[in-house]
Coordinates of C-alpha atoms in Angstrom, one line a residue:
X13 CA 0.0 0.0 0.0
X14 CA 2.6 2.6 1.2
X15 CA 4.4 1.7 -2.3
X16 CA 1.3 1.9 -4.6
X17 CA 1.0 5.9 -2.7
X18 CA 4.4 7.1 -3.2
X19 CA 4.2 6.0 -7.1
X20 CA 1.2 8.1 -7.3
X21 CA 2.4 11.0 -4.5
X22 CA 6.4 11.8 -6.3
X23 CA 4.5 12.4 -10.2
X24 CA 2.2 14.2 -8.7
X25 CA 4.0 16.5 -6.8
X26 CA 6.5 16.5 -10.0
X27 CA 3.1 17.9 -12.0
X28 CA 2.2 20.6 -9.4
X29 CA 5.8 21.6 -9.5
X30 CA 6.0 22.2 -13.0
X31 CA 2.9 24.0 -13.4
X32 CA 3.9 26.1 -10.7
X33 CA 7.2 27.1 -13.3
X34 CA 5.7 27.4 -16.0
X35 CA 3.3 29.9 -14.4
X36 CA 5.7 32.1 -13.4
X37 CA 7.3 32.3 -16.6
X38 CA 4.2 33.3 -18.4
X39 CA 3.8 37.0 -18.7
X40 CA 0.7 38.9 -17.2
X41 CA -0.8 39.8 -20.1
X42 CA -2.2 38.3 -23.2
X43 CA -0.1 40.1 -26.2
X44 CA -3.2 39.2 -28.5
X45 CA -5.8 41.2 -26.5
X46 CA -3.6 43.6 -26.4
X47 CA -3.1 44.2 -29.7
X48 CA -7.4 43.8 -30.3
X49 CA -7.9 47.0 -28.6
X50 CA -8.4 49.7 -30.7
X51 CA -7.1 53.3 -29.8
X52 CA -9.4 56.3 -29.5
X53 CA -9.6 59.4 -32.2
X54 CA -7.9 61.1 -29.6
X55 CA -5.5 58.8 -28.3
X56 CA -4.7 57.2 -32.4
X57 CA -2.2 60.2 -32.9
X58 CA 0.0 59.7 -29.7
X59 CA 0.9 56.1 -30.3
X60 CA 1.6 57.1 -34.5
X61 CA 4.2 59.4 -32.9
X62 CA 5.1 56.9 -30.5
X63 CA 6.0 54.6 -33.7
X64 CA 8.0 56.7 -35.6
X65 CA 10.7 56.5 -33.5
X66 CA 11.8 52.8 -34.4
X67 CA 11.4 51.7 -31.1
X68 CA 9.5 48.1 -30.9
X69 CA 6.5 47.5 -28.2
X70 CA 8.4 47.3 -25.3
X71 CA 7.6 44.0 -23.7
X72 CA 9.6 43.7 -20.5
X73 CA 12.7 44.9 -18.5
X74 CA 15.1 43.4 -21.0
X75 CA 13.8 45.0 -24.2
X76 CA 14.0 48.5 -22.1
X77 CA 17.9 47.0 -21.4
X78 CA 18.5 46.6 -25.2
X79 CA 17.4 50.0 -25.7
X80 CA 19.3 51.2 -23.1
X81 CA 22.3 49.5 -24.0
X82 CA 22.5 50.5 -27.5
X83 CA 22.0 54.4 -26.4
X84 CA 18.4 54.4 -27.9
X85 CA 16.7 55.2 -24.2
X86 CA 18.6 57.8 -21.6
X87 CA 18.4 58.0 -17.9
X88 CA 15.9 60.8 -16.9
X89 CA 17.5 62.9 -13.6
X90 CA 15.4 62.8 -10.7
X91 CA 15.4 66.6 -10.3
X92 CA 16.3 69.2 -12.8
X93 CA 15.0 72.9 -13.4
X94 CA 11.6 73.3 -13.3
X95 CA 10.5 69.4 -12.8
X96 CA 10.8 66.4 -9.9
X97 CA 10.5 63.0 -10.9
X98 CA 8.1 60.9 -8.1
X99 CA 8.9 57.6 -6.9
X100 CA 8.1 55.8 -10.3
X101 CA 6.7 52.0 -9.1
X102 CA 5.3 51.3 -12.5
X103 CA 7.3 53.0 -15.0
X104 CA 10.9 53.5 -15.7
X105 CA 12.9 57.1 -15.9
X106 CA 14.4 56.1 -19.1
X107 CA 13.1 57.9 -22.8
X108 CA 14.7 58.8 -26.1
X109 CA 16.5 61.4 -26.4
X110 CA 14.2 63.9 -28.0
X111 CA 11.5 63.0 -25.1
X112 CA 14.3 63.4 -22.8
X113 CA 15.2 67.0 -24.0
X114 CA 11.6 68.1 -24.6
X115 CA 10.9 67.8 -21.2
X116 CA 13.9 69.6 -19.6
X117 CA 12.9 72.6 -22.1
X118 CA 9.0 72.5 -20.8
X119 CA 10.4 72.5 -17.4
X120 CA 13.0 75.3 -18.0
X121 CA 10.0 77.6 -20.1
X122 CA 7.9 76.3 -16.7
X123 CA 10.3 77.4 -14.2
X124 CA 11.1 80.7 -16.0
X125 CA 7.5 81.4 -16.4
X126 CA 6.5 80.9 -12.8
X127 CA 10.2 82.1 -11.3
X128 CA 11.3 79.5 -10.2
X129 CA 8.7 77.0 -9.5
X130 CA 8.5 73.0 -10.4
X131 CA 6.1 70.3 -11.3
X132 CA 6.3 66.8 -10.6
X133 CA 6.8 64.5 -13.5
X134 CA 4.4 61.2 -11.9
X135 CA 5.1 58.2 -15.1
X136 CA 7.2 57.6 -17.6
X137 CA 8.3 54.8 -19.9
X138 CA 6.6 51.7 -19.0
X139 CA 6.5 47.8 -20.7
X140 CA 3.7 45.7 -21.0
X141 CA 4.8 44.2 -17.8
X142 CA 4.6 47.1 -15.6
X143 CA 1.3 48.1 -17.4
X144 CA -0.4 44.7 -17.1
X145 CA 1.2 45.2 -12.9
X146 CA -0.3 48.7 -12.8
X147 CA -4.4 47.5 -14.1
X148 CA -4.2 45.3 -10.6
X149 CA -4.3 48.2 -9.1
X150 CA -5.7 50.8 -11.0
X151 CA -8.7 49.4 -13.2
X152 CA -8.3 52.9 -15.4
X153 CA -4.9 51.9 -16.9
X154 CA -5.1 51.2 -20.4
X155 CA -6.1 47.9 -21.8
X156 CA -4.5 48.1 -24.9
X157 CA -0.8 50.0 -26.3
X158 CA 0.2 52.7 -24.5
X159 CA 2.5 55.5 -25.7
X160 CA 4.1 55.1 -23.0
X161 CA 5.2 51.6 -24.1
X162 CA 7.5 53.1 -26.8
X163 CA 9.5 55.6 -24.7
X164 CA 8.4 58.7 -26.0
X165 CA 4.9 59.8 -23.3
X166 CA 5.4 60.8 -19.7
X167 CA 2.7 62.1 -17.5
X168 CA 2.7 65.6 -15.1
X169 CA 0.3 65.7 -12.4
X170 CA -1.6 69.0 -12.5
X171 CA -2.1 68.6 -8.4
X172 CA 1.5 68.4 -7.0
X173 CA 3.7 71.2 -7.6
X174 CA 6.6 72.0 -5.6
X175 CA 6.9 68.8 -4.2
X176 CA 3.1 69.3 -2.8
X177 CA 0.4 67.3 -3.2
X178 CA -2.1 70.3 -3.7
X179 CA -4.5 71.7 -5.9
X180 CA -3.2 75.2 -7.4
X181 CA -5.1 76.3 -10.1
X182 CA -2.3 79.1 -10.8
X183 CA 0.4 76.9 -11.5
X184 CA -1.7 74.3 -13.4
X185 CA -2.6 77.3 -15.3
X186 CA 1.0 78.2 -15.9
X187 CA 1.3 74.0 -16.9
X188 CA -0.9 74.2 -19.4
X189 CA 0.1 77.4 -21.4
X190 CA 4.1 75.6 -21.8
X191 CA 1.5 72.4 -23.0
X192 CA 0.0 74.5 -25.6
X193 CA 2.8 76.3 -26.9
X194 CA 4.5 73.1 -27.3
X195 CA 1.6 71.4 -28.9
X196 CA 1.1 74.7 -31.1
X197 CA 4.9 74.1 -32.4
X198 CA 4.6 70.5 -33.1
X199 CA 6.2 69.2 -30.9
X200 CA 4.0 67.4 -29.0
X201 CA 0.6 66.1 -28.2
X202 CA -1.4 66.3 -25.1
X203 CA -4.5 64.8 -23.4
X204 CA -5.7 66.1 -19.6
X205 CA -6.8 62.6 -17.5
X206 CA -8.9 64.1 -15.2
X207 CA -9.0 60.3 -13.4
X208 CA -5.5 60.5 -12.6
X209 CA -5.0 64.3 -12.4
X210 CA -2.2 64.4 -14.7
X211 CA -1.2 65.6 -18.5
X212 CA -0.3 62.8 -20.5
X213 CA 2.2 64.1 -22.7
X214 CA 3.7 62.6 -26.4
X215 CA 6.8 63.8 -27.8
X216 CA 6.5 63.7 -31.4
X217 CA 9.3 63.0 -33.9
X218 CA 10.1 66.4 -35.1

């Protein structure tokens, strides 16, 4: 009897075990339901200028590597004039370089404008990974591609400035006018999420 149970008990256990693997190798999401979700007339022109920068869907922490790596994506500084970078627990600092530079210049116009001032720069480039983590806990995240997923979009909350979680309509005013001037150049394209109080921001390939 106790032979007939351990032939049964070991593959068993040897089953259990390598579902458990396999499990964790799979990745959150399901690329092909992904790619079924169609963007919004609004949202369609941020992720065309998200593609012209011949950077491929960015999948997980090794394809942001690669980028990396090759000197495609560059570290974003915490602080700088005019903007502060929040703890980032679903995206990474890392964009390409004309995302990079656009944002020090709106900061700089921002800081100048407001003498002295800063906002807070609240997500940045993030994989399908760290998107597909972020939906656990925040049902509004997007469903389907993301500019962000290209390294191109960040997001400025219009509620914290100076490091202060606050509302102040004057500064958010002051925001908003650098956001128009640089859409009005072409240089990028901008959409107010009044669910997550920030400006999601696309650089475009100018």
């Amino acid at each position: 009897m106790r032979k007939f149970f351990c032939v049964v008990f070991v593959p068993f256990m040897s089953s259990l075990y390598y579902s458990q693997g396999a499990k964790k190798n799979l990745p959150c999401y399901d690329l092909s339901q992904v790619l079924k979700v169609e963007p919004t007339a609004l949202y369609k022109p941020h992720l065309d200028a998200s593609k012209s920068f011949g950077v491929k869907l960015l999948k997980d922490s090794k394809t942001v590597q690669k980028y990396v790596s090759s000197g495609k994506f560059h570290a974003i500084k915490k602080t700088g004039k005019g903007y502060r970078v929040q703890r980032l627990d679903y995206s990474r600092a890392f964009m390409v370089a004309k995302a990079k530079t656009t944002l020090e210049k709106m900061a700089a116009r921002f800081s100048k404008e407001t003498k002295g001032h800063t906002f807070t720069v609240s997500s940045m480039t993030r994989t399908l990974e760290d998107q597909c983590r972020l939906r656990k806990v925040n049902s509004n995240a997007s469903l389907g591609i993301s500019s962000h997923n290209y390294g191109n979009s960040f997001d400025i909350s219009y509620i914290r400035f100076n490091n202060v979680l606050k509302y102040n309509p004057k500064m958010e005013a002051a925001l908003e006018k650098v956001l128009k001037y640089y859409a009005n150049a072409g240089r990028i394209y901008y959409i107010k999420e009044k669910q997550q109080s920030c400006y999601h921001i696309t650089v475009r390939n100018y």
